[in-house]
PDB file of C-alpha atoms and ligand atoms in Angstrom:
ATOM      1  CA  MET A 880      -7.888  42.338  69.528  1.00 49.00           C
ATOM      2  CA  SER A 881     -10.517  44.979  68.938  1.00 62.00           C
ATOM      3  CA  SER A 882     -12.127  45.416  65.569  1.00 87.00           C
ATOM      4  CA  MET A 883     -10.648  48.145  63.389  1.00 94.00           C
ATOM      5  CA  ALA A 884     -11.885  49.351  59.998  1.00 96.00           C
ATOM      6  CA  ARG A 885      -9.067  49.776  57.491  1.00 98.00           C
ATOM      7  CA  PRO A 886      -8.391  53.412  56.654  1.00 98.00           C
ATOM      8  CA  VAL A 887      -8.047  54.456  53.011  1.00 98.00           C
ATOM      9  CA  GLN A 888      -4.308  54.828  52.482  1.00 97.00           C
ATOM     10  CA  ARG A 889      -4.477  56.279  48.997  1.00 96.00           C
ATOM     11  CA  ILE A 890      -6.789  56.881  46.068  1.00 97.00           C
ATOM     12  CA  VAL A 891      -5.356  56.053  42.655  1.00 96.00           C
ATOM     13  CA  ASP A 892      -6.724  57.431  39.390  1.00 95.00           C
ATOM     14  CA  ALA A 893      -6.541  54.814  36.654  1.00 93.00           C
ATOM     15  CA  HIS A 894      -4.571  55.951  33.634  1.00 91.00           C
ATOM     16  CA  THR A 895      -5.952  55.157  30.210  1.00 92.00           C
ATOM     17  CA  THR A 896      -3.830  53.260  27.723  1.00 91.00           C
ATOM     18  CA  LEU A 897      -4.144  50.961  24.719  1.00 92.00           C
ATOM     19  CA  GLU A 898      -3.391  47.272  25.168  1.00 89.00           C
ATOM     20  CA  GLY A 899      -2.939  44.363  22.737  1.00 88.00           C
ATOM     21  CA  ALA A 900      -3.833  45.339  19.186  1.00 88.00           C
ATOM     22  CA  GLY A 901      -5.310  48.623  20.437  1.00 88.00           C
ATOM     23  CA  PHE A 902      -8.208  48.194  22.864  1.00 87.00           C
ATOM     24  CA  PRO A 903      -8.655  50.818  25.564  1.00 90.00           C
ATOM     25  CA  VAL A 904      -7.977  49.934  29.194  1.00 94.00           C
ATOM     26  CA  ARG A 905      -8.026  51.888  32.443  1.00 95.00           C
ATOM     27  CA  ARG A 906      -5.107  50.827  34.598  1.00 96.00           C
ATOM     28  CA  PRO A 907      -4.705  51.884  38.245  1.00 96.00           C
ATOM     29  CA  ILE A 908      -1.769  49.482  38.767  1.00 96.00           C
ATOM     30  CA  PRO A 909       0.953  49.663  37.815  1.00 95.00           C
ATOM     31  CA  VAL A 910       1.250  53.453  37.672  1.00 91.00           C
ATOM     32  CA  ALA A 911       4.410  55.536  38.057  1.00 86.00           C
ATOM     33  CA  ASN A 912       4.405  55.677  41.862  1.00 89.00           C
ATOM     34  CA  LEU A 913       2.570  52.408  42.490  1.00 94.00           C
ATOM     35  CA  PRO A 914       4.362  49.493  40.776  1.00 94.00           C
ATOM     36  CA  GLN A 915       2.148  46.885  42.479  1.00 97.00           C
ATOM     37  CA  VAL A 916      -0.148  46.202  45.412  1.00 98.00           C
ATOM     38  CA  ASP A 917       1.587  42.965  46.407  1.00 98.00           C
ATOM     39  CA  PRO A 918       0.552  40.298  45.288  1.00 97.00           C
ATOM     40  CA  PHE A 919      -1.373  42.188  42.553  1.00 98.00           C
ATOM     41  CA  LEU A 920       0.891  43.205  39.685  1.00 98.00           C
ATOM     42  CA  LEU A 921      -1.627  44.687  37.287  1.00 97.00           C
ATOM     43  CA  PHE A 922      -5.273  45.667  37.182  1.00 97.00           C
ATOM     44  CA  ASP A 923      -6.857  46.406  33.806  1.00 96.00           C
ATOM     45  CA  HIS A 924     -10.425  47.630  33.375  1.00 97.00           C
ATOM     46  CA  LEU A 925     -11.189  46.691  29.754  1.00 94.00           C
ATOM     47  CA  GLY A 926     -13.513  49.227  28.149  1.00 89.00           C
ATOM     48  CA  PRO A 927     -16.421  49.452  28.208  1.00 93.00           C
ATOM     49  CA  VAL A 928     -15.831  50.013  24.517  1.00 92.00           C
ATOM     50  CA  ARG A 929     -18.386  49.820  21.716  1.00 92.00           C
ATOM     51  CA  TRP A 930     -17.019  48.331  18.509  1.00 92.00           C
ATOM     52  CA  GLY A 931     -18.627  48.449  15.078  1.00 93.00           C
ATOM     53  CA  PRO A 932     -18.997  45.288  12.940  1.00 93.00           C
ATOM     54  CA  GLY A 933     -15.549  43.753  12.273  1.00 89.00           C
ATOM     55  CA  GLU A 934     -13.779  46.438  14.333  1.00 89.00           C
ATOM     56  CA  ALA A 935     -13.156  44.728  17.663  1.00 89.00           C
ATOM     57  CA  VAL A 936      -9.520  43.946  18.469  1.00 90.00           C
ATOM     58  CA  GLY A 937      -7.888  41.929  21.239  1.00 91.00           C
ATOM     59  CA  ALA A 938      -4.469  40.615  22.216  1.00 91.00           C
ATOM     60  CA  PRO A 939      -2.912  38.302  19.591  1.00 92.00           C
ATOM     61  CA  ASP A 940      -0.357  35.596  20.534  1.00 93.00           C
ATOM     62  CA  HIS A 941       1.868  36.657  23.455  1.00 94.00           C
ATOM     63  CA  PRO A 942       3.645  34.864  26.327  1.00 96.00           C
ATOM     64  CA  HIS A 943       3.419  35.036  30.132  1.00 97.00           C
ATOM     65  CA  ARG A 944       5.667  33.624  32.868  1.00 98.00           C
ATOM     66  CA  GLY A 945       5.768  33.888  36.647  1.00 98.00           C
ATOM     67  CA  PHE A 946       2.207  34.862  37.603  1.00 97.00           C
ATOM     68  CA  GLU A 947      -1.512  34.220  37.075  1.00 96.00           C
ATOM     69  CA  THR A 948      -3.934  36.124  34.854  1.00 96.00           C
ATOM     70  CA  VAL A 949      -7.561  36.376  35.942  1.00 95.00           C
ATOM     71  CA  THR A 950     -10.095  37.568  33.384  1.00 96.00           C
ATOM     72  CA  TYR A 951     -13.655  38.488  34.367  1.00 97.00           C
ATOM     73  CA  LEU A 952     -15.973  39.517  31.560  1.00 97.00           C
ATOM     74  CA  LEU A 953     -19.089  41.644  32.071  1.00 97.00           C
ATOM     75  CA  GLU A 954     -20.143  42.135  28.442  1.00 95.00           C
ATOM     76  CA  GLY A 955     -19.074  40.797  25.045  1.00 94.00           C
ATOM     77  CA  GLN A 956     -17.327  37.597  24.020  1.00 93.00           C
ATOM     78  CA  MET A 957     -13.632  36.743  24.065  1.00 93.00           C
ATOM     79  CA  GLU A 958     -11.960  33.669  22.682  1.00 93.00           C
ATOM     80  CA  HIS A 959      -8.916  32.272  24.496  1.00 94.00           C
ATOM     81  CA  LYS A 960      -6.399  29.921  22.840  1.00 93.00           C
ATOM     82  CA  ASP A 961      -3.085  28.828  24.297  1.00 93.00           C
ATOM     83  CA  SER A 962       0.016  26.765  23.633  1.00 94.00           C
ATOM     84  CA  ARG A 963      -1.203  24.010  25.981  1.00 92.00           C
ATOM     85  CA  GLY A 964      -4.160  23.323  23.731  1.00 91.00           C
ATOM     86  CA  HIS A 965      -6.853  25.090  25.734  1.00 91.00           C
ATOM     87  CA  ARG A 966      -9.531  26.864  23.787  1.00 92.00           C
ATOM     88  CA  ALA A 967     -12.491  28.582  25.376  1.00 92.00           C
ATOM     89  CA  VAL A 968     -15.003  31.320  24.701  1.00 94.00           C
ATOM     90  CA  LEU A 969     -15.733  33.657  27.600  1.00 94.00           C
ATOM     91  CA  GLY A 970     -19.106  35.356  27.812  1.00 95.00           C
ATOM     92  CA  PRO A 971     -20.742  37.785  30.265  1.00 96.00           C
ATOM     93  CA  GLY A 972     -20.068  36.832  33.888  1.00 97.00           C
ATOM     94  CA  ASP A 973     -17.503  34.141  33.044  1.00 97.00           C
ATOM     95  CA  VAL A 974     -14.100  33.950  34.700  1.00 96.00           C
ATOM     96  CA  GLN A 975     -10.883  32.522  33.337  1.00 95.00           C
ATOM     97  CA  TRP A 976      -8.009  31.823  35.700  1.00 94.00           C
ATOM     98  CA  MET A 977      -4.739  31.055  33.947  1.00 94.00           C
ATOM     99  CA  THR A 978      -1.627  30.140  35.902  1.00 95.00           C
ATOM    100  CA  ALA A 979       1.170  30.956  33.472  1.00 96.00           C
ATOM    101  CA  GLY A 980       3.821  29.396  35.730  1.00 96.00           C
ATOM    102  CA  ALA A 981       6.893  28.416  33.708  1.00 96.00           C
ATOM    103  CA  GLY A 982       5.434  29.830  30.517  1.00 96.00           C
ATOM    104  CA  ILE A 983       2.499  29.831  28.174  1.00 96.00           C
ATOM    105  CA  VAL A 984       1.631  31.592  24.914  1.00 96.00           C
ATOM    106  CA  HIS A 985      -1.968  32.648  24.515  1.00 94.00           C
ATOM    107  CA  SER A 986      -4.274  34.873  22.518  1.00 94.00           C
ATOM    108  CA  GLU A 987      -7.313  36.771  23.766  1.00 92.00           C
ATOM    109  CA  LEU A 988      -9.508  37.840  20.864  1.00 92.00           C
ATOM    110  CA  PRO A 989     -13.035  39.170  20.378  1.00 89.00           C
ATOM    111  CA  HIS A 990     -15.415  36.476  19.229  1.00 89.00           C
ATOM    112  CA  GLY A 991     -18.816  35.692  17.790  1.00 86.00           C
ATOM    113  CA  GLU A 992     -21.399  38.433  17.469  1.00 88.00           C
ATOM    114  CA  LEU A 993     -19.099  40.968  19.120  1.00 88.00           C
ATOM    115  CA  LEU A 994     -16.752  40.564  16.164  1.00 89.00           C
ATOM    116  CA  SER A 995     -19.245  40.030  13.314  1.00 91.00           C
ATOM    117  CA  GLN A 996     -21.974  42.478  14.333  1.00 92.00           C
ATOM    118  CA  GLY A 997     -20.157  44.740  16.769  1.00 93.00           C
ATOM    119  CA  GLY A 998     -21.111  45.471  20.344  1.00 93.00           C
ATOM    120  CA  VAL A 999     -19.742  46.285  23.754  1.00 94.00           C
ATOM    121  CA  LEU A1000     -16.711  44.707  25.388  1.00 93.00           C
ATOM    122  CA  HIS A1001     -16.408  45.252  29.126  1.00 96.00           C
ATOM    123  CA  GLY A1002     -14.383  43.359  31.704  1.00 97.00           C
ATOM    124  CA  PHE A1003     -11.303  43.090  33.848  1.00 97.00           C
ATOM    125  CA  GLN A1004      -7.938  41.401  33.843  1.00 97.00           C
ATOM    126  CA  VAL A1005      -5.882  41.128  37.011  1.00 97.00           C
ATOM    127  CA  TRP A1006      -2.348  39.728  37.274  1.00 97.00           C
ATOM    128  CA  VAL A1007      -1.683  37.860  40.532  1.00 97.00           C
ATOM    129  CA  ASN A1008       1.975  37.272  41.314  1.00 97.00           C
ATOM    130  CA  LEU A1009       3.306  33.806  42.160  1.00 97.00           C
ATOM    131  CA  PRO A1010       5.827  33.194  44.942  1.00 97.00           C
ATOM    132  CA  ALA A1011       9.368  32.225  43.869  1.00 98.00           C
ATOM    133  CA  ARG A1012       8.671  28.535  44.610  1.00 97.00           C
ATOM    134  CA  ASP A1013       5.745  28.478  42.127  1.00 97.00           C
ATOM    135  CA  LYS A1014       7.033  30.682  39.320  1.00 97.00           C
ATOM    136  CA  MET A1015       8.238  27.739  37.248  1.00 97.00           C
ATOM    137  CA  MET A1016       5.271  25.441  37.962  1.00 96.00           C
ATOM    138  CA  GLU A1017       3.348  23.672  35.211  1.00 95.00           C
ATOM    139  CA  PRO A1018       0.864  26.063  33.601  1.00 95.00           C
ATOM    140  CA  ARG A1019      -2.718  25.544  34.732  1.00 93.00           C
ATOM    141  CA  TYR A1020      -6.027  26.700  33.340  1.00 91.00           C
ATOM    142  CA  GLN A1021      -9.435  27.029  34.990  1.00 91.00           C
ATOM    143  CA  GLU A1022     -12.586  28.345  33.450  1.00 91.00           C
ATOM    144  CA  VAL A1023     -15.617  29.132  35.560  1.00 93.00           C
ATOM    145  CA  PRO A1024     -18.866  29.937  33.756  1.00 95.00           C
ATOM    146  CA  ALA A1025     -21.065  32.628  35.294  1.00 97.00           C
ATOM    147  CA  ALA A1026     -23.576  30.005  36.489  1.00 95.00           C
ATOM    148  CA  ARG A1027     -20.930  28.443  38.760  1.00 95.00           C
ATOM    149  CA  ILE A1028     -19.907  31.687  40.433  1.00 96.00           C
ATOM    150  CA  PRO A1029     -21.743  31.922  43.751  1.00 96.00           C
ATOM    151  CA  ARG A1030     -23.918  34.985  43.974  1.00 97.00           C
ATOM    152  CA  VAL A1031     -25.801  36.018  47.071  1.00 97.00           C
ATOM    153  CA  THR A1032     -27.936  38.991  48.099  1.00 97.00           C
ATOM    154  CA  ARG A1033     -28.038  40.129  51.714  1.00 96.00           C
ATOM    155  CA  ALA A1034     -31.379  39.937  53.536  1.00 96.00           C
ATOM    156  CA  ASP A1035     -31.884  43.725  53.350  1.00 96.00           C
ATOM    157  CA  GLY A1036     -31.529  43.573  49.548  1.00 97.00           C
ATOM    158  CA  LYS A1037     -28.901  46.318  49.454  1.00 98.00           C
ATOM    159  CA  VAL A1038     -25.790  44.226  48.899  1.00 98.00           C
ATOM    160  CA  THR A1039     -25.246  41.568  46.234  1.00 98.00           C
ATOM    161  CA  VAL A1040     -21.901  39.834  45.881  1.00 98.00           C
ATOM    162  CA  ARG A1041     -20.450  37.529  43.265  1.00 98.00           C
ATOM    163  CA  VAL A1042     -17.745  35.469  44.957  1.00 97.00           C
ATOM    164  CA  ILE A1043     -15.057  34.876  42.348  1.00 96.00           C
ATOM    165  CA  ALA A1044     -12.374  33.952  44.900  1.00 96.00           C
ATOM    166  CA  GLY A1045     -12.345  33.869  48.686  1.00 95.00           C
ATOM    167  CA  GLN A1046     -15.545  34.335  50.663  1.00 95.00           C
ATOM    168  CA  ALA A1047     -18.170  36.928  51.488  1.00 95.00           C
ATOM    169  CA  LEU A1048     -21.565  36.937  53.232  1.00 95.00           C
ATOM    170  CA  GLY A1049     -20.923  33.337  54.291  1.00 93.00           C
ATOM    171  CA  VAL A1050     -20.431  32.053  50.727  1.00 94.00           C
ATOM    172  CA  HIS A1051     -17.219  30.450  49.416  1.00 93.00           C
ATOM    173  CA  ALA A1052     -15.850  30.630  45.869  1.00 93.00           C
ATOM    174  CA  ARG A1053     -15.302  27.497  43.807  1.00 85.00           C
ATOM    175  CA  ILE A1054     -12.011  28.491  42.215  1.00 82.00           C
ATOM    176  CA  ASP A1055      -8.823  26.913  43.485  1.00 75.00           C
ATOM    177  CA  THR A1056      -6.294  29.757  43.443  1.00 79.00           C
ATOM    178  CA  ARG A1057      -2.577  29.020  43.633  1.00 79.00           C
ATOM    179  CA  THR A1058      -1.887  32.255  45.491  1.00 80.00           C
ATOM    180  CA  PRO A1059      -4.838  32.490  47.905  1.00 85.00           C
ATOM    181  CA  ILE A1060      -6.695  35.702  47.184  1.00 95.00           C
ATOM    182  CA  THR A1061     -10.108  37.266  47.560  1.00 97.00           C
ATOM    183  CA  TYR A1062     -11.859  38.576  44.438  1.00 97.00           C
ATOM    184  CA  LEU A1063     -15.370  39.931  45.025  1.00 98.00           C
ATOM    185  CA  HIS A1064     -17.805  41.843  42.832  1.00 98.00           C
ATOM    186  CA  PHE A1065     -20.193  43.875  44.991  1.00 98.00           C
ATOM    187  CA  SER A1066     -23.331  45.585  43.730  1.00 98.00           C
ATOM    188  CA  LEU A1067     -24.335  48.176  46.339  1.00 98.00           C
ATOM    189  CA  ALA A1068     -27.704  49.930  46.381  1.00 98.00           C
ATOM    190  CA  PRO A1069     -28.183  53.485  47.667  1.00 98.00           C
ATOM    191  CA  GLY A1070     -28.062  53.354  51.478  1.00 98.00           C
ATOM    192  CA  ALA A1071     -25.994  50.132  51.515  1.00 98.00           C
ATOM    193  CA  GLU A1072     -23.433  49.691  54.276  1.00 97.00           C
ATOM    194  CA  LEU A1073     -20.986  46.836  54.143  1.00 97.00           C
ATOM    195  CA  SER A1074     -18.310  45.505  56.461  1.00 97.00           C
ATOM    196  CA  GLN A1075     -16.105  42.899  54.769  1.00 97.00           C
ATOM    197  CA  PRO A1076     -13.622  41.080  57.033  1.00 96.00           C
ATOM    198  CA  GLN A1077     -10.132  40.441  55.626  1.00 96.00           C
ATOM    199  CA  ALA A1078      -7.118  39.157  57.547  1.00 95.00           C
ATOM    200  CA  VAL A1079      -4.966  41.946  59.022  1.00 96.00           C
ATOM    201  CA  THR A1080      -1.915  40.583  57.183  1.00 96.00           C
ATOM    202  CA  GLU A1081      -3.510  41.048  53.738  1.00 97.00           C
ATOM    203  CA  ASN A1082      -3.257  43.925  51.293  1.00 98.00           C
ATOM    204  CA  VAL A1083      -6.696  45.129  50.208  1.00 98.00           C
ATOM    205  CA  LEU A1084      -7.856  47.315  47.319  1.00 98.00           C
ATOM    206  CA  VAL A1085     -11.229  48.365  45.967  1.00 98.00           C
ATOM    207  CA  TYR A1086     -11.909  49.505  42.391  1.00 98.00           C
ATOM    208  CA  VAL A1087     -15.124  51.369  41.571  1.00 98.00           C
ATOM    209  CA  PHE A1088     -16.514  50.907  38.047  1.00 97.00           C
ATOM    210  CA  ALA A1089     -19.962  52.456  38.412  1.00 97.00           C
ATOM    211  CA  GLY A1090     -21.339  55.074  40.775  1.00 97.00           C
ATOM    212  CA  HIS A1091     -19.290  56.037  43.804  1.00 96.00           C
ATOM    213  CA  VAL A1092     -18.706  54.641  47.268  1.00 98.00           C
ATOM    214  CA  LEU A1093     -17.715  55.980  50.662  1.00 98.00           C
ATOM    215  CA  ALA A1094     -14.749  53.949  51.878  1.00 98.00           C
ATOM    216  CA  GLY A1095     -13.146  53.381  55.260  1.00 97.00           C
ATOM    217  CA  PRO A1096     -14.016  54.788  58.696  1.00 96.00           C
ATOM    218  CA  GLU A1097     -13.680  58.338  57.354  1.00 96.00           C
ATOM    219  CA  ALA A1098     -16.061  57.717  54.429  1.00 97.00           C
ATOM    220  CA  VAL A1099     -13.613  58.810  51.732  1.00 97.00           C
ATOM    221  CA  MET A1100     -15.324  59.257  48.350  1.00 97.00           C
ATOM    222  CA  VAL A1101     -14.081  56.816  45.675  1.00 98.00           C
ATOM    223  CA  ARG A1102     -15.420  57.516  42.190  1.00 97.00           C
ATOM    224  CA  GLU A1103     -15.788  55.488  39.005  1.00 96.00           C
ATOM    225  CA  GLY A1104     -12.341  54.679  37.591  1.00 96.00           C
ATOM    226  CA  GLN A1105     -10.620  55.111  40.964  1.00 97.00           C
ATOM    227  CA  MET A1106      -8.944  52.544  43.167  1.00 98.00           C
ATOM    228  CA  ALA A1107      -8.698  52.784  46.940  1.00 98.00           C
ATOM    229  CA  VAL A1108      -5.739  51.070  48.618  1.00 98.00           C
ATOM    230  CA  PHE A1109      -6.407  50.319  52.281  1.00 98.00           C
ATOM    231  CA  GLY A1110      -4.153  50.480  55.315  1.00 97.00           C
ATOM    232  CA  GLN A1111      -4.144  48.217  58.346  1.00 96.00           C
ATOM    233  CA  GLY A1112      -7.231  46.853  60.021  1.00 97.00           C
ATOM    234  CA  ASP A1113      -9.348  43.725  60.108  1.00 96.00           C
ATOM    235  CA  HIS A1114     -12.277  44.733  57.910  1.00 97.00           C
ATOM    236  CA  VAL A1115     -13.155  46.994  55.003  1.00 98.00           C
ATOM    237  CA  ARG A1116     -16.073  49.375  55.304  1.00 98.00           C
ATOM    238  CA  LEU A1117     -17.934  50.493  52.183  1.00 98.00           C
ATOM    239  CA  ALA A1118     -21.138  52.485  51.886  1.00 98.00           C
ATOM    240  CA  VAL A1119     -23.286  54.216  49.304  1.00 98.00           C
ATOM    241  CA  ALA A1120     -25.043  57.400  50.376  1.00 97.00           C
ATOM    242  CA  ALA A1121     -28.785  56.922  50.877  1.00 96.00           C
ATOM    243  CA  GLU A1122     -29.419  59.970  48.674  1.00 95.00           C
ATOM    244  CA  ALA A1123     -27.193  58.690  45.829  1.00 94.00           C
ATOM    245  CA  GLY A1124     -29.093  58.619  42.551  1.00 92.00           C
ATOM    246  CA  ARG A1125     -27.766  55.180  41.733  1.00 95.00           C
ATOM    247  CA  GLY A1126     -26.001  52.234  43.263  1.00 97.00           C
ATOM    248  CA  ALA A1127     -22.320  51.362  42.882  1.00 98.00           C
ATOM    249  CA  GLU A1128     -20.416  48.493  41.286  1.00 98.00           C
ATOM    250  CA  VAL A1129     -17.168  47.607  42.991  1.00 98.00           C
ATOM    251  CA  LEU A1130     -14.428  44.975  42.851  1.00 98.00           C
ATOM    252  CA  LEU A1131     -12.635  44.117  46.099  1.00 98.00           C
ATOM    253  CA  LEU A1132      -9.301  42.317  45.885  1.00 98.00           C
ATOM    254  CA  ALA A1133      -7.266  41.089  48.837  1.00 98.00           C
ATOM    255  CA  GLY A1134      -4.217  38.879  49.254  1.00 97.00           C
ATOM    256  CA  GLU A1135      -1.231  38.131  51.439  1.00 96.00           C
ATOM    257  CA  PRO A1136       1.786  40.084  50.190  1.00 97.00           C
ATOM    258  CA  LEU A1137       4.592  37.835  48.929  1.00 97.00           C
ATOM    259  CA  GLY A1138       7.267  40.264  50.122  1.00 97.00           C
ATOM    260  CA  GLU A1139       9.766  39.022  47.524  1.00 98.00           C
ATOM    261  CA  PRO A1140      12.005  40.949  45.132  1.00 98.00           C
ATOM    262  CA  LEU A1141      10.199  41.752  41.874  1.00 97.00           C
ATOM    263  CA  ALA A1142      11.777  41.959  38.425  1.00 98.00           C
ATOM    264  CA  ARG A1143       9.274  42.523  35.631  1.00 97.00           C
ATOM    265  CA  TYR A1144       9.412  43.129  31.941  1.00 96.00           C
ATOM    266  CA  GLY A1145       6.289  43.208  29.757  1.00 94.00           C
ATOM    267  CA  PRO A1146       4.539  39.845  30.103  1.00 96.00           C
ATOM    268  CA  PHE A1147       7.077  38.349  32.547  1.00 98.00           C
ATOM    269  CA  ALA A1148       7.307  38.784  36.334  1.00 98.00           C
ATOM    270  CA  MET A1149      10.194  37.101  38.124  1.00 98.00           C
ATOM    271  CA  ASN A1150      12.423  37.723  41.157  1.00 98.00           C
ATOM    272  CA  THR A1151      15.694  38.744  39.464  1.00 98.00           C
ATOM    273  CA  PRO A1152      16.818  40.456  36.227  1.00 98.00           C
ATOM    274  CA  ALA A1153      18.701  37.262  35.285  1.00 98.00           C
ATOM    275  CA  GLU A1154      15.421  35.321  35.445  1.00 98.00           C
ATOM    276  CA  ILE A1155      13.814  37.915  33.151  1.00 98.00           C
ATOM    277  CA  GLN A1156      16.653  37.480  30.645  1.00 98.00           C
ATOM    278  CA  GLN A1157      16.110  33.719  30.829  1.00 98.00           C
ATOM    279  CA  ALA A1158      12.368  34.161  30.221  1.00 97.00           C
ATOM    280  CA  ILE A1159      13.060  36.260  27.113  1.00 97.00           C
ATOM    281  CA  ARG A1160      15.543  33.649  25.822  1.00 97.00           C
ATOM    282  CA  ASP A1161      13.113  30.790  26.527  1.00 96.00           C
ATOM    283  CA  TYR A1162      10.285  32.579  24.730  1.00 96.00           C
ATOM    284  CA  ARG A1163      12.432  33.430  21.704  1.00 95.00           C
ATOM    285  CA  ALA A1164      13.672  29.827  21.533  1.00 95.00           C
ATOM    286  CA  GLY A1165      10.057  28.637  21.414  1.00 94.00           C
ATOM    287  CA  ARG A1166      10.242  26.933  24.807  1.00 93.00           C
ATOM    288  CA  MET A1167       6.888  28.390  25.865  1.00 94.00           C
ATOM    289  CA  GLY A1168       5.242  26.733  22.866  1.00 90.00           C
ATOM    290  CA  ALA A1169       3.026  28.231  20.187  1.00 90.00           C
ATOM    291  CA  ILE A1170      -0.638  28.265  19.276  1.00 87.00           C
ATOM    292  CA  VAL A1171      -1.332  26.139  16.242  1.00 75.00           C
ATOM    293  CA  GLY A1172      -5.014  26.042  15.401  1.00 64.00           C
ATOM    294  CA  GLY A1173      -5.811  25.278  19.025  1.00 45.00           C
ATOM    295  CA  VAL A1174      -3.774  22.042  18.891  1.00 44.00           C
ATOM    296  CA  HIS A1175      -0.853  21.209  21.195  1.00 43.00           C
ATOM    297  CA  GLU A1176       2.516  21.875  19.689  1.00 42.00           C
ATOM    298  CA  ASN A1177       4.835  21.724  22.660  1.00 42.00           C
ATOM    299  CA  GLN A1178       3.841  18.357  24.051  1.00 36.00           C
TER     300      GLN A1178
HETATM  301 CO1  LIG B2699      -2.232  37.705  28.154  1.00 61.67          CO
END
């Protein structure tokens, strides 16, 4: 088979909304005419938002069932607590990978200096769907500090990648993902050209959060706050114009589509409406547990 660069199928403008207790997010999926990019159910770009002392807000106790949440922080500090007794503080460059499976209750709150003295919060949260056979699995939690996320710069110095999941430039990620996906953070200098192979069967998207990139064989401009969804091919082509005043920061996500029916409601993503009703009943009955001072309650 000959090599074919994936064309840009569509450009999506993120819409801005408030999440949790009122922090601003830019959200390119889901939007009205794009409910998901299978297996990705949601993509939130958190901030960047500058909070004053004592002002920062997050997402107090809430449940999830049926998918995985992946949080990648660039700036600030967030504290995670959940009903399985996990407690962790995420700082710049850290990744948290939570498999909600059958159900978990967690909180995601600003922490430390960010809360007491104010500062900038900036990061991402992606929801990765689970196949029907894994939706009711035991919840699982992985935390990967920035120092353990492989980072490599290409010999020409124009491309640096942090490999959060999957592989790029010959480097493999250390996270064990239930639904195999690729999650890459590329820093591209002016004049950079990149060709990232991804299996033809995968869905691929790119989100630009600084600068702008030229995507696909037709060099379609993708600006800050925009997501490009790619069509069929065996690699993704990205470039930054040599005359660009600055480089670009980009996330690339790829995964095999599950191709299953999707029923979703708020923090739950299942296959049928009946399973959503069950999730709501289970949560209300306390069967997803509760956070009690970071100590297990449901076990
Ligand atoms: Co959550």
